[in-house]
CSV table of C-alpha atoms in Angstrom, one decimal:
chain,number,residue,atom,x,y,z
P,1042,MET,CA,78.8,59.2,-30.1
P,1043,ILE,CA,82.3,60.5,-30.3
P,1044,SER,CA,84.3,58.4,-32.7
P,1045,VAL,CA,87.9,57.3,-32.4
P,1046,PHE,CA,88.4,59.3,-35.6
P,1047,ASP,CA,87.1,62.4,-33.9
P,1048,LEU,CA,89.6,62.2,-31.1
P,1049,PHE,CA,92.5,61.0,-33.3
P,1050,LYS,CA,92.8,63.2,-36.3
P,1051,ILE,CA,95.8,63.5,-38.6
P,1052,GLY,CA,96.7,67.1,-39.0
P,1053,VAL,CA,99.5,69.6,-38.5
P,1054,GLY,CA,101.1,71.5,-35.6
P,1055,PRO,CA,101.4,73.3,-33.4
P,1056,SER,CA,97.9,73.3,-31.8
P,1057,SER,CA,94.7,71.5,-32.4
P,1058,SER,CA,92.5,74.3,-31.0
P,1059,HIS,CA,94.6,77.2,-32.3
P,1060,THR,CA,95.8,75.8,-35.6
P,1061,VAL,CA,93.8,72.8,-36.7
P,1062,GLY,CA,90.4,74.2,-35.6
P,1063,PRO,CA,90.9,77.6,-37.2
P,1064,MET,CA,92.1,76.0,-40.4
P,1065,VAL,CA,89.0,73.8,-40.5
P,1066,ALA,CA,86.8,76.9,-39.8
P,1067,GLY,CA,88.5,78.9,-42.6
P,1068,LYS,CA,88.0,76.1,-45.1
P,1069,ARG,CA,84.4,75.6,-44.1
P,1070,PHE,CA,83.8,79.4,-44.6
P,1071,ARG,CA,85.7,79.5,-47.9
P,1072,ASP,CA,83.9,76.4,-49.4
P,1073,ALA,CA,80.5,78.0,-48.7
P,1074,LEU,CA,81.2,81.6,-49.9
P,1075,PRO,CA,78.2,83.0,-51.7
P,1076,GLU,CA,78.5,84.0,-55.3
P,1077,GLY,CA,79.8,87.4,-55.9
P,1078,THR,CA,82.1,87.5,-52.8
P,1079,ARG,CA,84.9,90.0,-53.5
P,1080,HIS,CA,86.4,90.7,-50.0
P,1081,VAL,CA,86.9,88.5,-46.9
P,1082,THR,CA,87.9,89.4,-43.3
P,1083,ALA,CA,88.7,87.4,-40.2
P,1084,GLU,CA,88.7,88.3,-36.5
P,1085,LEU,CA,90.2,86.3,-33.7
P,1086,PHE,CA,88.9,86.6,-30.1
P,1087,GLY,CA,89.9,85.5,-26.6
P,1088,SER,CA,92.6,82.9,-26.5
P,1089,LEU,CA,92.9,82.7,-30.3
P,1090,ALA,CA,93.9,86.4,-30.1
P,1091,TRP,CA,96.1,86.2,-27.0
P,1092,THR,CA,98.3,83.3,-28.2
P,1093,GLY,CA,97.4,83.3,-31.9
P,1094,LYS,CA,100.8,84.4,-33.1
P,1095,GLY,CA,102.7,81.7,-31.2
P,1096,HIS,CA,100.2,79.0,-32.1
P,1097,ALA,CA,100.2,80.1,-35.8
P,1098,THR,CA,96.4,80.8,-35.7
P,1099,ASP,CA,96.8,83.6,-38.2
P,1100,ARG,CA,98.6,81.3,-40.6
P,1101,ALA,CA,96.0,78.5,-40.1
P,1102,VAL,CA,93.1,80.8,-41.0
P,1103,CYS,CA,94.9,81.9,-44.1
P,1104,LEU,CA,95.6,78.3,-45.1
P,1105,GLY,CA,91.9,77.4,-44.6
P,1106,LEU,CA,90.8,80.3,-46.7
P,1107,LEU,CA,93.2,79.1,-49.4
P,1108,GLY,CA,91.3,75.8,-49.3
P,1109,ALA,CA,93.8,73.7,-47.3
P,1110,ALA,CA,92.6,71.0,-44.9
P,1111,PRO,CA,94.7,69.8,-42.0
P,1112,ALA,CA,94.5,66.1,-42.9
P,1113,SER,CA,95.8,66.5,-46.4
P,1114,LEU,CA,98.1,69.6,-46.1
P,1115,ASP,CA,101.7,68.9,-46.8
P,1116,PRO,CA,103.7,70.9,-44.1
P,1117,ASP,CA,106.4,71.6,-46.8
P,1118,ASP,CA,103.9,73.6,-48.8
P,1119,VAL,CA,102.9,76.0,-46.1
P,1120,SER,CA,105.6,78.6,-46.5
P,1121,VAL,CA,105.0,78.8,-50.3
P,1122,MET,CA,101.3,79.2,-49.9
P,1123,ILE,CA,101.6,81.9,-47.2
P,1124,ALA,CA,104.2,83.8,-49.2
P,1125,ARG,CA,102.0,83.8,-52.3
P,1126,LEU,CA,99.1,85.1,-50.3
P,1127,ALA,CA,101.2,87.9,-49.0
P,1128,ILE,CA,102.0,88.9,-52.5
P,1129,GLU,CA,98.6,88.4,-54.2
P,1130,LYS,CA,96.5,89.5,-51.2
P,1131,ALA,CA,93.5,87.5,-52.5
P,1132,ILE,CA,92.0,84.0,-52.4
P,1133,ASP,CA,90.1,81.9,-55.0
P,1134,THR,CA,86.4,81.6,-54.4
P,1135,PRO,CA,84.2,78.6,-55.3
P,1136,ASP,CA,82.4,80.5,-58.1
P,1137,GLY,CA,85.7,80.9,-59.9
P,1138,GLY,CA,86.3,84.5,-58.9
P,1139,ARG,CA,88.8,86.2,-56.6
P,1140,ALA,CA,88.2,87.8,-53.2
P,1141,ALA,CA,90.5,90.3,-51.6
P,1142,PHE,CA,92.1,89.1,-48.4
P,1143,ASP,CA,95.2,90.9,-47.1
P,1144,PRO,CA,96.3,89.2,-43.8
P,1145,GLU,CA,98.0,92.4,-42.6
P,1146,ARG,CA,94.8,94.3,-43.0
P,1147,ASP,CA,92.0,91.9,-43.0
P,1148,LEU,CA,93.0,89.5,-40.1
P,1149,ILE,CA,92.3,91.2,-36.9
P,1150,PHE,CA,93.4,90.2,-33.3
P,1151,ASP,CA,90.7,91.4,-30.9
P,1152,PHE,CA,92.3,91.2,-27.4
P,1153,LYS,CA,89.3,92.7,-25.6
P,1154,THR,CA,86.1,90.9,-26.7
P,1155,MET,CA,85.1,87.6,-25.2
P,1156,MET,CA,82.5,85.6,-27.0
P,1157,PRO,CA,79.9,83.8,-24.8
P,1158,PHE,CA,80.2,80.2,-25.8
P,1159,HIS,CA,84.0,79.5,-25.7
P,1160,THR,CA,87.2,81.6,-25.5
P,1161,ASN,CA,88.4,80.3,-28.8
P,1162,ALA,CA,86.2,82.3,-31.2
P,1163,LEU,CA,86.7,83.2,-34.9
P,1164,ARG,CA,84.4,85.5,-36.9
P,1165,LEU,CA,84.6,85.5,-40.7
P,1166,ARG,CA,82.8,87.9,-43.0
P,1167,ALA,CA,82.3,88.0,-46.8
P,1168,PHE,CA,81.5,91.2,-48.7
P,1169,ALA,CA,80.3,92.1,-52.2
P,1170,ALA,CA,82.0,94.3,-54.6
P,1171,ASP,CA,80.0,97.3,-53.4
P,1172,GLY,CA,81.1,96.6,-49.8
P,1173,GLY,CA,77.8,95.2,-48.7
P,1174,LEU,CA,77.9,92.3,-46.2
P,1175,LEU,CA,77.0,89.0,-47.8
P,1176,VAL,CA,77.5,86.6,-44.9
P,1177,GLU,CA,78.9,86.5,-41.4
P,1178,ARG,CA,79.7,83.3,-39.5
P,1179,LEU,CA,81.0,82.8,-36.0
P,1180,PHE,CA,83.0,79.7,-35.3
P,1181,TYR,CA,84.3,78.2,-32.0
P,1182,SER,CA,87.4,76.0,-31.8
P,1183,ILE,CA,86.6,74.0,-28.8
P,1184,GLY,CA,89.7,71.8,-28.5
P,1185,GLY,CA,91.1,68.8,-30.2
P,1186,GLY,CA,90.4,70.2,-33.7
P,1187,PHE,CA,86.6,70.2,-33.0
P,1188,VAL,CA,84.9,73.2,-34.5
P,1189,VAL,CA,81.3,74.3,-34.0
P,1190,GLU,CA,79.5,77.2,-35.5
P,1191,GLU,CA,77.3,79.5,-33.5
P,1192,GLY,CA,74.0,77.8,-33.0
P,1193,GLU,CA,75.4,74.3,-33.5
P,1194,THR,CA,75.6,71.8,-30.6
P,1195,ALA,CA,79.1,70.9,-29.5
P,1196,ASP,CA,78.6,67.1,-29.7
P,1197,ALA,CA,76.9,65.3,-32.5
P,1198,THR,CA,74.6,62.5,-31.5
P,1199,VAL,CA,74.2,59.2,-33.4
P,1200,ASP,CA,71.1,57.2,-32.7
P,1201,SER,CA,72.1,54.2,-34.7
P,1202,VAL,CA,75.0,53.0,-32.5
P,1203,PRO,CA,74.2,49.8,-30.5
P,1204,TYR,CA,75.7,51.0,-27.2
P,1205,VAL,CA,74.9,54.3,-25.7
P,1206,TYR,CA,76.6,55.5,-22.5
P,1207,ASN,CA,77.1,58.9,-20.9
P,1208,CYS,CA,79.6,58.2,-18.1
P,1209,ALA,CA,82.1,55.6,-17.0
P,1210,ALA,CA,79.6,53.9,-14.7
P,1211,ASP,CA,77.3,53.4,-17.7
P,1212,LEU,CA,80.2,52.0,-19.7
P,1213,LEU,CA,81.2,49.5,-17.0
P,1214,ALA,CA,77.6,48.4,-16.7
P,1215,LEU,CA,77.5,47.8,-20.4
P,1216,CYS,CA,80.6,45.7,-20.3
P,1217,HIS,CA,79.1,43.6,-17.5
P,1218,ARG,CA,75.8,43.2,-19.3
P,1219,THR,CA,77.3,42.3,-22.7
P,1220,ASP,CA,80.5,40.6,-21.5
P,1221,LEU,CA,82.4,42.9,-23.9
P,1222,THR,CA,85.6,44.8,-23.2
P,1223,ILE,CA,85.6,48.6,-23.5
P,1224,ALA,CA,87.4,48.3,-26.8
P,1225,GLU,CA,84.8,45.9,-28.1
P,1226,VAL,CA,82.0,48.3,-27.1
P,1227,GLN,CA,83.8,51.1,-28.9
P,1228,MET,CA,84.4,48.9,-32.0
P,1229,ALA,CA,80.7,47.9,-32.2
P,1230,ASN,CA,79.7,51.6,-32.2
P,1231,GLU,CA,82.4,52.4,-34.8
P,1232,CYS,CA,81.1,49.6,-37.0
P,1233,ALA,CA,77.6,51.1,-36.9
P,1234,LEU,CA,79.1,54.2,-38.7
P,1235,ARG,CA,81.4,52.5,-41.2
P,1236,PRO,CA,82.4,48.9,-42.3
P,1237,ARG,CA,84.7,47.1,-39.9
P,1238,ALA,CA,87.5,46.9,-42.5
P,1239,ASP,CA,87.4,50.7,-42.8
P,1240,VAL,CA,87.6,51.1,-39.0
P,1241,GLU,CA,90.6,48.8,-38.9
P,1242,ALA,CA,92.3,50.5,-41.8
P,1243,GLY,CA,91.7,53.9,-40.2
P,1244,LEU,CA,93.2,52.8,-36.9
P,1245,ASP,CA,96.2,51.3,-38.7
P,1246,ALA,CA,96.7,54.7,-40.5
P,1247,ILE,CA,96.6,56.5,-37.1
P,1248,VAL,CA,99.2,54.1,-35.7
P,1249,THR,CA,101.4,54.6,-38.8
P,1250,ALA,CA,101.1,58.4,-38.5
P,1251,MET,CA,101.9,58.4,-34.8
P,1252,PHE,CA,105.0,56.2,-35.3
P,1253,GLY,CA,106.1,58.1,-38.3
P,1254,CYS,CA,105.9,61.3,-36.3
P,1255,ILE,CA,108.1,59.7,-33.6
P,1256,ASP,CA,110.6,58.6,-36.2
P,1257,ARG,CA,110.9,62.0,-37.8
P,1258,GLY,CA,111.3,63.7,-34.4
P,1259,LEU,CA,114.0,61.2,-33.4
P,1260,SER,CA,116.0,61.9,-36.5
P,1261,THR,CA,115.7,65.7,-36.8
P,1262,GLY,CA,118.0,68.2,-35.1
P,1263,GLY,CA,118.3,71.9,-35.1
P,1264,SER,CA,116.1,74.5,-33.3
P,1265,LEU,CA,112.4,75.0,-33.2
P,1266,PRO,CA,110.8,78.0,-34.9
P,1267,GLY,CA,109.9,81.0,-32.8
P,1268,ARG,CA,111.7,83.6,-30.7
P,1269,LEU,CA,112.5,81.2,-27.9
P,1270,ARG,CA,115.0,79.4,-30.1
P,1271,VAL,CA,114.5,76.1,-28.3
P,1272,ARG,CA,116.9,73.4,-29.3
P,1273,ARG,CA,115.5,70.1,-30.4
P,1274,ARG,CA,116.6,67.3,-28.0
P,1275,ALA,CA,115.0,64.1,-29.2
P,1276,LYS,CA,117.7,63.2,-31.8
P,1277,ASP,CA,120.5,63.8,-29.3
P,1278,ILE,CA,118.8,61.8,-26.6
P,1279,ARG,CA,118.2,58.9,-29.0
P,1280,GLU,CA,121.8,58.9,-30.0
P,1281,GLN,CA,122.9,58.9,-26.4
P,1282,LEU,CA,120.6,56.0,-25.6
P,1283,GLU,CA,121.9,54.0,-28.5
P,1284,ALA,CA,125.5,54.7,-27.6
P,1285,ASP,CA,124.8,53.5,-24.0
P,1286,ARG,CA,123.3,50.4,-25.4
P,1287,ALA,CA,126.3,49.7,-27.6
P,1288,ARG,CA,128.6,50.1,-24.6
P,1289,ASN,CA,126.3,47.8,-22.5
P,1290,GLN,CA,125.7,50.7,-20.1
P,1291,ARG,CA,122.0,50.5,-19.6
P,1292,PRO,CA,120.6,51.9,-16.4
P,1293,PRO,CA,117.4,50.5,-14.9
P,1294,HIS,CA,115.5,53.7,-15.9
P,1295,GLU,CA,116.5,53.3,-19.6
P,1296,ILE,CA,112.9,52.5,-20.6
P,1297,MET,CA,111.6,55.6,-19.0
P,1298,ASP,CA,114.1,57.6,-21.1
P,1299,TRP,CA,112.9,55.9,-24.3
P,1300,VAL,CA,109.3,56.7,-23.3
P,1301,SER,CA,110.3,60.3,-22.7
P,1302,VAL,CA,112.2,60.7,-25.9
P,1303,TYR,CA,109.2,59.2,-27.9
P,1304,ALA,CA,106.9,61.9,-26.5
P,1305,ILE,CA,109.5,64.7,-26.9
P,1306,ALA,CA,110.0,63.7,-30.5
P,1307,VAL,CA,106.3,64.0,-31.3
P,1308,ASN,CA,106.0,67.4,-29.6
P,1309,GLU,CA,109.0,68.8,-31.2
P,1310,GLU,CA,107.5,67.8,-34.6
P,1311,ASN,CA,104.3,69.5,-33.5
P,1312,ALA,CA,106.1,72.7,-32.4
P,1313,ALA,CA,107.8,72.7,-35.8
P,1314,GLY,CA,104.4,72.6,-37.6
P,1315,GLY,CA,104.9,69.0,-38.7
P,1316,ARG,CA,102.3,66.3,-39.3
P,1317,VAL,CA,100.9,64.9,-36.0
P,1318,VAL,CA,97.8,63.2,-34.7
P,1319,THR,CA,95.6,65.0,-32.2
P,1320,ALA,CA,95.6,62.7,-29.2
P,1321,PRO,CA,93.2,64.2,-28.1
P,1322,THR,CA,94.9,67.6,-28.8
P,1323,ASN,CA,98.2,68.7,-30.4
P,1324,GLY,CA,99.6,70.2,-27.2
P,1325,ALA,CA,99.3,66.7,-25.7
P,1326,ALA,CA,99.9,64.8,-28.9
P,1327,GLY,CA,103.1,63.0,-27.7
P,1328,ILE,CA,101.6,61.0,-24.8
P,1329,VAL,CA,99.4,58.4,-26.5
P,1330,PRO,CA,102.0,57.7,-29.3
P,1331,ALA,CA,104.8,57.4,-26.7
P,1332,VAL,CA,102.9,54.9,-24.6
P,1333,LEU,CA,101.6,53.1,-27.7
P,1334,ARG,CA,105.3,52.8,-28.9
P,1335,TYR,CA,106.3,51.6,-25.4
P,1336,ALA,CA,103.6,48.8,-25.7
P,1337,ARG,CA,104.9,47.7,-29.1
P,1338,ASP,CA,108.6,47.9,-28.3
P,1339,PHE,CA,108.9,46.9,-24.7
P,1340,CYS,CA,105.8,44.7,-23.9
P,1341,GLN,CA,105.7,41.1,-25.1
P,1342,GLY,CA,103.3,39.8,-27.6
P,1343,ILE,CA,101.8,43.2,-28.7
P,1344,GLY,CA,100.7,43.1,-32.4
P,1345,PRO,CA,98.6,45.2,-34.7
P,1346,ALA,CA,95.3,44.0,-33.2
P,1347,ASP,CA,96.5,45.1,-29.8
P,1348,LEU,CA,97.4,48.5,-31.0
P,1349,ARG,CA,93.9,48.9,-32.4
P,1350,THR,CA,92.5,47.8,-29.0
P,1351,PHE,CA,94.7,50.4,-27.3
P,1352,LEU,CA,93.3,53.2,-29.5
P,1353,LEU,CA,89.7,52.1,-29.2
P,1354,THR,CA,90.0,52.0,-25.4
P,1355,ALA,CA,91.7,55.3,-25.2
P,1356,ALA,CA,89.0,56.8,-27.4
P,1357,ALA,CA,86.2,55.6,-25.2
P,1358,VAL,CA,87.9,57.3,-22.2
P,1359,GLY,CA,88.6,60.4,-24.2
P,1360,ALA,CA,85.0,60.6,-25.2
P,1361,LEU,CA,83.9,60.5,-21.6
P,1362,ILE,CA,86.2,63.3,-20.7
P,1363,LYS,CA,85.2,65.5,-23.6
P,1364,ARG,CA,81.5,64.9,-23.1
P,1365,ASN,CA,81.5,65.5,-19.3
P,1366,ALA,CA,84.4,68.0,-18.9
P,1367,SER,CA,86.7,69.3,-21.6
P,1368,ILE,CA,89.9,68.6,-23.5
P,1369,SER,CA,90.6,72.2,-24.2
P,1370,GLY,CA,93.5,74.0,-22.5
P,1371,ALA,CA,91.8,77.3,-23.2
P,1372,GLU,CA,88.7,76.1,-21.3
P,1373,VAL,CA,90.1,74.1,-18.3
P,1374,GLY,CA,93.9,74.5,-18.4
P,1375,CYS,CA,96.5,71.8,-19.2
P,1376,GLN,CA,94.7,69.3,-17.0
P,1377,GLY,CA,92.3,69.0,-19.9
P,1378,GLU,CA,95.0,68.3,-22.4
P,1379,VAL,CA,98.0,66.5,-20.8
P,1380,GLY,CA,95.7,65.1,-18.1
P,1381,SER,CA,93.2,63.7,-20.6
P,1382,ALA,CA,95.9,62.3,-22.8
P,1383,ALA,CA,97.6,60.5,-19.9
P,1384,SER,CA,94.2,59.1,-18.8
P,1385,MET,CA,93.5,57.8,-22.3
P,1386,ALA,CA,97.0,56.3,-22.6
P,1387,ALA,CA,96.8,54.6,-19.2
P,1388,ALA,CA,93.5,53.0,-20.2
P,1389,GLY,CA,94.8,51.9,-23.6
P,1390,LEU,CA,97.9,50.4,-22.1
P,1391,ALA,CA,96.0,48.6,-19.3
P,1392,SER,CA,93.6,47.1,-21.9
P,1393,VAL,CA,96.4,45.5,-24.0
P,1394,LEU,CA,98.1,44.2,-20.9
P,1395,GLY,CA,95.0,42.2,-20.0
P,1396,ALA,CA,93.1,44.5,-17.6
P,1397,SER,CA,89.5,44.0,-16.8
P,1398,PRO,CA,87.1,46.9,-17.6
P,1399,GLU,CA,87.3,47.9,-13.9
P,1400,GLN,CA,91.1,48.0,-14.0
P,1401,VAL,CA,91.0,50.0,-17.2
P,1402,GLU,CA,88.7,52.5,-15.6
P,1403,ASN,CA,91.0,52.6,-12.5
P,1404,ALA,CA,94.1,53.3,-14.7
P,1405,ALA,CA,92.3,56.2,-16.4
P,1406,GLU,CA,91.2,57.6,-13.1
P,1407,ILE,CA,94.7,57.4,-11.5
P,1408,ALA,CA,96.3,59.2,-14.5
P,1409,MET,CA,93.7,62.0,-14.5
P,1410,GLU,CA,93.6,62.4,-10.8
P,1411,HIS,CA,97.3,63.2,-10.7
P,1412,HIS,CA,97.1,66.0,-13.3
P,1413,LEU,CA,94.3,67.9,-11.6
P,1414,GLY,CA,94.9,71.6,-11.4
P,1415,MET,CA,97.6,71.7,-14.1
P,1416,THR,CA,97.6,75.1,-15.7
P,1417,CYS,CA,98.2,76.0,-19.4
P,1418,ASP,CA,100.9,78.7,-19.4
P,1419,PRO,CA,103.0,78.4,-22.6
P,1420,ILE,CA,105.9,80.8,-22.6
P,1421,GLY,CA,105.6,83.3,-25.5
P,1422,GLY,CA,102.4,81.6,-26.6
P,1423,LEU,CA,104.4,78.8,-28.2
P,1424,VAL,CA,103.7,75.1,-27.7
P,1425,GLN,CA,107.2,74.5,-26.5
P,1426,ILE,CA,107.9,75.3,-22.9
P,1427,PRO,CA,106.6,73.7,-20.7
P,1428,CYS,CA,104.5,71.7,-23.2
P,1429,ILE,CA,107.1,69.4,-24.7
P,1430,GLU,CA,108.5,68.1,-21.3
P,1431,ARG,CA,105.0,67.8,-19.9
P,1432,ASN,CA,104.2,65.2,-22.6
P,1433,ALA,CA,107.3,63.2,-21.5
P,1434,PHE,CA,106.1,63.2,-17.9
P,1435,GLY,CA,102.5,62.5,-18.8
P,1436,ALA,CA,103.5,59.4,-20.8
P,1437,ASN,CA,105.5,58.0,-17.9
P,1438,LYS,CA,102.7,58.8,-15.4
P,1439,ALA,CA,100.3,57.0,-17.7
P,1440,ILE,CA,102.4,53.8,-17.6
P,1441,ALA,CA,102.7,54.1,-13.9
P,1442,ALA,CA,98.9,54.5,-13.6
P,1443,ALA,CA,98.3,51.4,-15.8
P,1444,SER,CA,100.8,49.4,-13.7
P,1445,LEU,CA,99.2,50.4,-10.4
P,1446,ALA,CA,95.7,49.5,-11.7
P,1447,LEU,CA,96.9,46.1,-13.0
P,1448,ARG,CA,98.3,45.4,-9.5
P,1449,GLY,CA,94.9,45.9,-8.0
P,1450,ASP,CA,91.5,44.3,-8.6
P,1451,GLY,CA,89.7,47.3,-10.0
P,1452,VAL,CA,88.1,48.3,-6.7
P,1453,HIS,CA,89.1,51.8,-5.7
P,1454,ALA,CA,87.7,54.7,-3.7
P,1455,VAL,CA,87.6,57.4,-6.3
P,1456,SER,CA,85.8,56.8,-9.6
P,1457,LEU,CA,86.8,58.1,-13.1
P,1458,ASP,CA,83.4,59.9,-13.2
P,1459,GLN,CA,84.2,61.7,-10.0
P,1460,VAL,CA,87.7,62.7,-11.2
P,1461,ILE,CA,86.3,64.0,-14.5
P,1462,GLU,CA,83.7,66.1,-12.7
P,1463,THR,CA,86.5,67.4,-10.4
P,1464,MET,CA,88.5,68.4,-13.4
P,1465,ARG,CA,85.6,70.2,-14.9
P,1466,GLN,CA,84.9,72.1,-11.6
P,1467,THR,CA,88.6,72.9,-11.2
P,1468,GLY,CA,88.7,74.3,-14.8
P,1469,LEU,CA,85.7,76.5,-14.0
P,1470,ASP,CA,87.5,77.9,-10.9
P,1471,MET,CA,90.8,78.4,-12.6
P,1472,GLN,CA,91.6,82.0,-13.5
P,1473,SER,CA,91.7,82.8,-17.2
P,1474,LYS,CA,95.4,83.8,-17.1
P,1475,TYR,CA,96.2,80.1,-16.6
P,1476,LYS,CA,94.1,78.9,-19.6
P,1477,GLU,CA,96.3,79.1,-22.7
P,1478,THR,CA,96.5,82.9,-22.6
P,1479,SER,CA,100.2,83.3,-21.7
P,1480,GLN,CA,99.2,85.8,-19.1
P,1481,GLY,CA,100.2,83.9,-16.0
P,1482,GLY,CA,102.5,81.2,-14.6
P,1483,LEU,CA,105.7,80.4,-16.4
P,1484,ALA,CA,104.6,82.6,-19.3
P,1485,VAL,CA,105.2,85.7,-17.2
P,1486,ASN,CA,107.8,84.5,-14.7
P,1487,VAL,CA,110.3,83.2,-17.2
P,1488,PRO,CA,111.8,85.9,-19.5
P,1489,GLU,CA,111.7,85.0,-23.2
P,1490,CYS,CA,115.1,84.2,-24.6
């Protein structure tokens, strides 16, 4: 069982796999440090090394070792914490002691070694005062903020949920047999893990965090951090749209512009290291919130219960993709991030607009199908170009997919399961330089500004 709260996690930018995951790993390691630890080191491998600087992986590991957790970390505290670590070159240990950790010396980027399980690998070591090794742990950040340690299984299983399914065909059969919607199936499983009131409160908190991120992005100007010096556009676009509205100059595509600016706002916040919700990743974090906001602001009769339905349906689809393919750009390219997010958003929107389970599955399939083969090639290793605009396009494509599905009867030639399997196979065939390494595509053909 992959919970809605696994796929939608409140955290910080700019990357779920390269920032959130390594922070989680760092904190897990720090919290379990053996007594007598006096020195700690960290090594980054594969994609974590290749794009670690641009994705703030080094900073994330440091924050985790300082005891920070993505869900509770205040982004405004980050610079102070990192500056203090640079001066003190040590972290507090659970036994009340101090362990040396100098990021300049003890955080190593290994650009040559590839670990076997996943390209996003992080090894942490603890040493005693005499230099003897106390413990060594290897973590993998497998996308969407999910972290597994060497020897763990990637997916946790929960036997107590009432509805078990492994593919979209199973899910549709469940809906037919029980006369439940996809959202109702997901809710029943969530309620097997926690009280319904807690599930609803958690979903409402996710909605609040998503919309809060949009609002911050729409009101913040300036430039994004990093050597590209990308100018933030969401605030300017919002002001232009509002000015057009005041002059009654509203083109037919105005709603598309609003959807785009919602997505851009989120991903500019993400690129700036702000508070975002993995949906299912940070690199694709703008798509689900943008379509969710579109549903609330532009579709009639959408209330809080519908927004919960949207997220539950999206989570059911996201779980299928994660279980049977991947949501990691470092594993299958951007089709696994933007494509997955668009598929989830299309399903969520279709569900709140009255779609049958078959139409919901069709919407998810259409959105995923038309992102197949998308590479992950961030310029400068930063989650900015082309990532921010890709979220705008992904959000609009999700709405188009939901609309097409609603115009049909749910019967279609290609199934969601077939598209997910195609995405998995395409990811396996894709060269590593197109998988979040910044060694191919736009990352090498566009000079850094």
